[in-house]
mmCIF file of C-alpha atoms in Angstrom:
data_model
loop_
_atom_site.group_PDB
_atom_site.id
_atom_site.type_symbol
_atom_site.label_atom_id
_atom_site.label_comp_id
_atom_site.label_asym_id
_atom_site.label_seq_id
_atom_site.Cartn_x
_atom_site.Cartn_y
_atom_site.Cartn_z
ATOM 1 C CA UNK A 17 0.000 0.000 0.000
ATOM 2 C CA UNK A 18 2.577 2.645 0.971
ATOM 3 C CA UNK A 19 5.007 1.609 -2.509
ATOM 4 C CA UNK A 20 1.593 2.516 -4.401
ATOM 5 C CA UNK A 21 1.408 5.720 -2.377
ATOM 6 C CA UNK A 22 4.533 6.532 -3.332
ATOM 7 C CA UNK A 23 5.165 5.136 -6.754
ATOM 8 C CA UNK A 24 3.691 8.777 -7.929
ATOM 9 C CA UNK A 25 6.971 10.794 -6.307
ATOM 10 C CA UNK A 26 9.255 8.098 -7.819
ATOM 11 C CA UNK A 27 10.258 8.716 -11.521
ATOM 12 C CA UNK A 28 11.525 5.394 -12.170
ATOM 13 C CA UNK A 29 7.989 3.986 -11.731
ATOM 14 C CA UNK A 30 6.988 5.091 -15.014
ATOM 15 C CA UNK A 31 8.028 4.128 -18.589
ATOM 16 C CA UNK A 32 8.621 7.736 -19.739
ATOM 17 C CA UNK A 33 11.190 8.382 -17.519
ATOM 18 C CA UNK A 34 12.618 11.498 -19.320
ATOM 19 C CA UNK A 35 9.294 12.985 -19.716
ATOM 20 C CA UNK A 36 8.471 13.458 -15.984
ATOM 21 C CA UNK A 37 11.590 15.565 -15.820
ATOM 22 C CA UNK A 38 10.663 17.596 -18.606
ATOM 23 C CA UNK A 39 7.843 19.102 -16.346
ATOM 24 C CA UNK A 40 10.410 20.815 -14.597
ATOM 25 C CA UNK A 41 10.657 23.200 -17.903
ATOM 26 C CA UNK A 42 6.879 23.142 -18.562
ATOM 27 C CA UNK A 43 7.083 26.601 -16.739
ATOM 28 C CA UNK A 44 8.363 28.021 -20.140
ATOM 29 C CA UNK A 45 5.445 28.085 -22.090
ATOM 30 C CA UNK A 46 3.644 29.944 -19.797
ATOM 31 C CA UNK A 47 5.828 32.703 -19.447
ATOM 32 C CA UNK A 48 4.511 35.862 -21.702
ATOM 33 C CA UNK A 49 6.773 36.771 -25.156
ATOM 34 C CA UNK A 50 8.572 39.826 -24.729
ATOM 35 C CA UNK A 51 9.128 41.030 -28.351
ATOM 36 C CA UNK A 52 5.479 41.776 -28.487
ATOM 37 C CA UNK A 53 4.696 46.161 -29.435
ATOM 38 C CA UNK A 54 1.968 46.405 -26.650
ATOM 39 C CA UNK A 55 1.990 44.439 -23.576
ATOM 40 C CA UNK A 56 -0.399 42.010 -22.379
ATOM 41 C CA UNK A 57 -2.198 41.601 -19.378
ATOM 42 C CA UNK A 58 -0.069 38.724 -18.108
ATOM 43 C CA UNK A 59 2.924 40.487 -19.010
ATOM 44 C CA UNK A 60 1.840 43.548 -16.885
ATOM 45 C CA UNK A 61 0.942 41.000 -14.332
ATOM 46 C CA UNK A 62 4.300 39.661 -13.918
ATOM 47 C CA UNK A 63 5.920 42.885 -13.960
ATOM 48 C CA UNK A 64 3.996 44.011 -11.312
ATOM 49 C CA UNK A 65 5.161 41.116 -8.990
ATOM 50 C CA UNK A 66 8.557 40.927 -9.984
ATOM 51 C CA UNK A 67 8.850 44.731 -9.343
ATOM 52 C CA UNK A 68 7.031 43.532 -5.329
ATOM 53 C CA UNK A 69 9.457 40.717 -5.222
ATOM 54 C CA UNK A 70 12.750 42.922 -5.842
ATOM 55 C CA UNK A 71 11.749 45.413 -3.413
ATOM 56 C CA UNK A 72 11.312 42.714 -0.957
ATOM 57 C CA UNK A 73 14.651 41.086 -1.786
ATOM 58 C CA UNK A 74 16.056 44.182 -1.743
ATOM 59 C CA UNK A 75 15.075 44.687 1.902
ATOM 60 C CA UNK A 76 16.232 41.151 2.632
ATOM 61 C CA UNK A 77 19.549 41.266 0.907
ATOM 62 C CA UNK A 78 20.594 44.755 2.277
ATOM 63 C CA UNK A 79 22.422 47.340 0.430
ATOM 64 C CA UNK A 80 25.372 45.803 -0.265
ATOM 65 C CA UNK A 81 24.138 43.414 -1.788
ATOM 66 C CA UNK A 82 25.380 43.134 -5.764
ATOM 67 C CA UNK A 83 24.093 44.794 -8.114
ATOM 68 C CA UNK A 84 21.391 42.598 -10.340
ATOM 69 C CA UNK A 85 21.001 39.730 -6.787
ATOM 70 C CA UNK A 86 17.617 39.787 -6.393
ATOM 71 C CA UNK A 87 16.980 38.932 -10.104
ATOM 72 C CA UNK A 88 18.344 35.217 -9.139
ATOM 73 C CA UNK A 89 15.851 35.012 -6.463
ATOM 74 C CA UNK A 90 12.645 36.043 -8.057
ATOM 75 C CA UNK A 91 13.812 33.196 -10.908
ATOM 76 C CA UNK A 92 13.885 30.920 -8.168
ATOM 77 C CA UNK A 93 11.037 31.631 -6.623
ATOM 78 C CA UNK A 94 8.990 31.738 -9.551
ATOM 79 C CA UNK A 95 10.135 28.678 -11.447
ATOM 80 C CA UNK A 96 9.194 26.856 -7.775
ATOM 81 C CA UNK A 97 6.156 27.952 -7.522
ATOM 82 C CA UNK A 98 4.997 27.015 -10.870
ATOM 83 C CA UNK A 99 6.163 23.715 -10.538
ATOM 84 C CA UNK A 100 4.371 23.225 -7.694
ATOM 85 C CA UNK A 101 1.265 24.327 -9.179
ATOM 86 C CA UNK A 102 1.673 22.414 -11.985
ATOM 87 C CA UNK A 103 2.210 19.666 -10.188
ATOM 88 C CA UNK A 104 -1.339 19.808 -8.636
ATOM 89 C CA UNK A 105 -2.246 19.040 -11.975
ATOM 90 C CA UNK A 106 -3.255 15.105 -13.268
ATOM 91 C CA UNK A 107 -0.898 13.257 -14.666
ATOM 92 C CA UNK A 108 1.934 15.692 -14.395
ATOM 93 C CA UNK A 109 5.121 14.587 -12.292
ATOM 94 C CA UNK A 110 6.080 16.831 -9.579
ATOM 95 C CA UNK A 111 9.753 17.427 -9.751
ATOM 96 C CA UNK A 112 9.644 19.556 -6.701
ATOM 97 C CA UNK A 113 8.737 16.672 -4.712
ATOM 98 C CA UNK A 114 11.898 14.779 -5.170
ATOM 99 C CA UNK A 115 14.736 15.667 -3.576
ATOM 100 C CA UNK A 116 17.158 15.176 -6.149
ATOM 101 C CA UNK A 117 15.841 18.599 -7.729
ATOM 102 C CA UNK A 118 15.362 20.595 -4.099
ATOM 103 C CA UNK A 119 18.757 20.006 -3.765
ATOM 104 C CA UNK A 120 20.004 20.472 -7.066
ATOM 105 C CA UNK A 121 18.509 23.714 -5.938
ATOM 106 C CA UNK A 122 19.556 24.091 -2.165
ATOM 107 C CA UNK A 123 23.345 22.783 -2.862
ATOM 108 C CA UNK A 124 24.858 25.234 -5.276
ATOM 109 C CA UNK A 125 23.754 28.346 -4.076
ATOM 110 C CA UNK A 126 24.608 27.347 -0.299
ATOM 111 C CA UNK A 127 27.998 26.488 -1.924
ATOM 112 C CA UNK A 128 28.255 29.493 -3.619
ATOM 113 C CA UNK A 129 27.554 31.851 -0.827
ATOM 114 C CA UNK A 130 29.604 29.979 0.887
ATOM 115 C CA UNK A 131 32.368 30.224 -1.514
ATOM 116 C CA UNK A 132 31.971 34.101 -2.174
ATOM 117 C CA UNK A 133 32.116 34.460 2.081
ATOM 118 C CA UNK A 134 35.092 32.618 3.118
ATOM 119 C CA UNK A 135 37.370 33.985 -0.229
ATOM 120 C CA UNK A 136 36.213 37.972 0.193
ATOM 121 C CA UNK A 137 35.187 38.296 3.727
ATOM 122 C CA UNK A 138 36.948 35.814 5.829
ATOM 123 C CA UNK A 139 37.147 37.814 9.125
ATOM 124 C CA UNK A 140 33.073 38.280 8.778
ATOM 125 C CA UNK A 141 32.736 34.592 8.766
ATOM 126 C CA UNK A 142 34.753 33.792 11.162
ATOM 127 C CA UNK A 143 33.068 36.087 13.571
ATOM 128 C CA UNK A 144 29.918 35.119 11.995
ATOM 129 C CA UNK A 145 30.393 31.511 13.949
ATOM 130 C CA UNK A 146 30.639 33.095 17.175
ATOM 131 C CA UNK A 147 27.980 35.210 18.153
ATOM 132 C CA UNK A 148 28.180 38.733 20.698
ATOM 133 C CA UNK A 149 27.948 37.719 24.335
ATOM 134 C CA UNK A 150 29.031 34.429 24.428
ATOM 135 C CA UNK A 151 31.135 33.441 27.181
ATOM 136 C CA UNK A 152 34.455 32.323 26.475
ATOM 137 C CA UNK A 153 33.981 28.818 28.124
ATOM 138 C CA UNK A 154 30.662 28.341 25.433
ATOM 139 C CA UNK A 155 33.079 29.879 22.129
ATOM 140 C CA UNK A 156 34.369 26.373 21.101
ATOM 141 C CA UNK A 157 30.745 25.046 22.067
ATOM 142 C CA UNK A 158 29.117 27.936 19.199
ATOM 143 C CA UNK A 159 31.274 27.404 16.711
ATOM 144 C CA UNK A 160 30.686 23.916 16.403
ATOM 145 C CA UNK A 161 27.418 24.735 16.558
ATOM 146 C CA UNK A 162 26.949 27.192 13.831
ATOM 147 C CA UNK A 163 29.784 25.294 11.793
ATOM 148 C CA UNK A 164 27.072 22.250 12.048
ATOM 149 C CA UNK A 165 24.069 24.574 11.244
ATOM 150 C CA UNK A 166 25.877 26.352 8.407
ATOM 151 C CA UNK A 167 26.604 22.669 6.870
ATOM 152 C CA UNK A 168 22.737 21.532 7.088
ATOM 153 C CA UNK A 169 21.448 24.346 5.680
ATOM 154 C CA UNK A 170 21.264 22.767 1.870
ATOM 155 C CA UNK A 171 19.533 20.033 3.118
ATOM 156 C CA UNK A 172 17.045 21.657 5.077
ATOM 157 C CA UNK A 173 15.907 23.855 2.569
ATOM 158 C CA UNK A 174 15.478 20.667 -0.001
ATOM 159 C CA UNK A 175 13.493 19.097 3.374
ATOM 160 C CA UNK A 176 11.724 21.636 4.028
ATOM 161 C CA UNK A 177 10.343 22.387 -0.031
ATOM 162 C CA UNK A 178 9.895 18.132 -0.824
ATOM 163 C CA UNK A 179 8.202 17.092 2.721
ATOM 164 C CA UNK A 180 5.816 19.657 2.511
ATOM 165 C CA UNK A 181 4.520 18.898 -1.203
ATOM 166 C CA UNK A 182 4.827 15.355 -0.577
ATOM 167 C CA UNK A 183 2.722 15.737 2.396
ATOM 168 C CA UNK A 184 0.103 17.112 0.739
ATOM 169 C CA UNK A 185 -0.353 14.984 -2.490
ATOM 170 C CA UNK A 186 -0.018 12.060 -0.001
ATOM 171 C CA UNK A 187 -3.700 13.055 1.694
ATOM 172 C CA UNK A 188 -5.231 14.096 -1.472
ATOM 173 C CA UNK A 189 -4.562 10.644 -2.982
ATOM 174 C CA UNK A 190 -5.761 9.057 0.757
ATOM 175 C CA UNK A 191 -9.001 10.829 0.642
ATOM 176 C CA UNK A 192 -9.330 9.705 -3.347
ATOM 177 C CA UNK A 193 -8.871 6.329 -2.211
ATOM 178 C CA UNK A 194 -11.562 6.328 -0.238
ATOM 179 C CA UNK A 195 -14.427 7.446 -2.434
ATOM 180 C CA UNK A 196 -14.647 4.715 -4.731
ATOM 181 C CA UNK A 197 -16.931 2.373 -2.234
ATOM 182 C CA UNK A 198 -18.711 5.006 -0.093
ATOM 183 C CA UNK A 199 -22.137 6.062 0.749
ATOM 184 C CA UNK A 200 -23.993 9.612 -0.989
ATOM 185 C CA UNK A 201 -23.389 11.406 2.444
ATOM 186 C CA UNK A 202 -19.627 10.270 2.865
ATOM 187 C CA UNK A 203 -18.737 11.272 -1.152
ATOM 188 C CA UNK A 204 -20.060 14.601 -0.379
ATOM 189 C CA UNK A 205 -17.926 15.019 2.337
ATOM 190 C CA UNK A 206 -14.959 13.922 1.013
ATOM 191 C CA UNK A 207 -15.554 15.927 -1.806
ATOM 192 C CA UNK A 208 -15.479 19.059 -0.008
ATOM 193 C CA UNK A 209 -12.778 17.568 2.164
ATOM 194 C CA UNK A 210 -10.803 17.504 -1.653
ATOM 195 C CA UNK A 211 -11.258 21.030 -2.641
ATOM 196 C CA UNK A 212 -10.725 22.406 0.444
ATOM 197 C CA UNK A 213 -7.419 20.719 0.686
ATOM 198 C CA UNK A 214 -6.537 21.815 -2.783
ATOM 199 C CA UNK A 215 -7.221 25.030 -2.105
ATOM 200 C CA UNK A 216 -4.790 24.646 1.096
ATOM 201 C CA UNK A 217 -2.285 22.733 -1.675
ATOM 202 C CA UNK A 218 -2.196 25.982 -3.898
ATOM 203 C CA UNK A 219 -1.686 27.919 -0.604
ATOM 204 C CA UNK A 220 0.903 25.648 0.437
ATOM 205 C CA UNK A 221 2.657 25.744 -3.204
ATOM 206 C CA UNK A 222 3.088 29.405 -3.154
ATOM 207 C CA UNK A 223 4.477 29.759 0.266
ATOM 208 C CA UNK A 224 6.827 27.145 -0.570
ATOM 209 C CA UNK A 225 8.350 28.756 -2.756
ATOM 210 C CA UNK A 226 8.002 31.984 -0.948
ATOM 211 C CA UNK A 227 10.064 30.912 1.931
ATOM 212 C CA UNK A 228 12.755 28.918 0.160
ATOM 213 C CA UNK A 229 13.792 31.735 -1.685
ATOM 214 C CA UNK A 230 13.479 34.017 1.425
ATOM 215 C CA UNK A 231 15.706 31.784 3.214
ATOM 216 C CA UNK A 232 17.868 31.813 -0.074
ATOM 217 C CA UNK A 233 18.619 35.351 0.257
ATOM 218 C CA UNK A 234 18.909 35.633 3.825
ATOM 219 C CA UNK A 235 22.242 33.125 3.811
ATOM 220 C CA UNK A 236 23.605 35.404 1.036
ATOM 221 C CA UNK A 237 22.677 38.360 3.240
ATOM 222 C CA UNK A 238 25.252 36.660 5.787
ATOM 223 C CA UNK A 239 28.274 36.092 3.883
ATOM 224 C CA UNK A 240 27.963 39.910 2.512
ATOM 225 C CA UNK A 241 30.036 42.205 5.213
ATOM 226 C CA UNK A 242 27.459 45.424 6.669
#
């Protein structure tokens, strides 16, 4: 029972094993033309909330920052959160859902931060692992400590993004289990059980996204000196 619940977040399951990673780039066709005279609506659309999402990176990633930064994390954010809408879709794979693509995700940008901190501001990161007030009998304590919770940080953020889409798809296909031999009463129920956890789903997909690209920016905000 639980191999057929989770056949769906397995790509090997299926014969068209390059095809369920080609969702990943589905995102692409739904992304407006920009060589057209007059804009559209969904082009105004998405300037609108890519011009929201840079002043809210920009607030994040401080002002020194680089130049052009926050144009990395509205791509992120936006290519997860279509993926994750798409994959609330039939029949479409969910490549967000497997690890292998959070942390194809999560792993080089912790690397590069982490890169781009210890080569230009080395003092900052060493000081980073120790943090004000600590007592001098706790300062070999704290930097294990950080040095552990500097190291985990790739993995949390892949985690964090798969577990909770995983978790989700896993009760939507438990409650469509259950309505193929129940009463009138029970159907409805489940029914509204259905769309109100899809609903939740496309909440959940959005905020996702919305917080792994947050968190994103914040670790780059740390290896940048104030």
């Amino acid at each position: 029972m639980m191999t057929s619940l989770f056949s769906s977040f397995d790509p090997c399951s299926s014969n068209n094993l390059f095809n369920n990673w080609l969702s990943t780039l589905t995102f692409i066709i739904i992304l407006p033309s920009t060589y057209w005279m007059n804009n559209n609506r969904l082009s105004v659309l998405l300037k609108n909330i890519s011009m929201t999402l840079h002043n809210e990176f920009k607030l994040l990633t401080g002002t020194h920052a680089p130049s052009g930064s926050t144009i990395m994390f509205i791509s992120l954010l936006l290519m997860i959160a279509i993926n994750n809408f798409l994959g609330l879709f039939p029949y479409i794979f969910t490549s967000t859902s497997h690890l292998v693509t959070a942390l194809s995700l999560a792993a080089p940008l912790w690397l590069a931060f982490m890169l781009y901190g210890w080569i230009n501001n080395m003092k900052h990161m060493f000081a980073h692992l120790v943090p004000l007030s600590t007592p001098n009998l706790l300062m070999p304590f704290m930097v294990l400590i950080e040095s552990i919770s500097n190291f985990i940080r790739p993995g949390t953020l892949a985690v964090r993004l798969s577990a909770n889409m995983i978790a989700g798809h896993l009760l939507l296909t438990l409650l469509g289990n259950q309505t193929s031999s129940s009463s009138s009463l029970i159907l409805m129920i489940m029914l509204f059980l259905q769309i109100t956890l899809l609903l939740l789903e496309c909440a959940v997909a959005l905020i996702q996204a919305y917080v792994f690209a947050v968190l994103s920016s914040l670790y780059s905000s740390e290896v940048i000196s104030h």
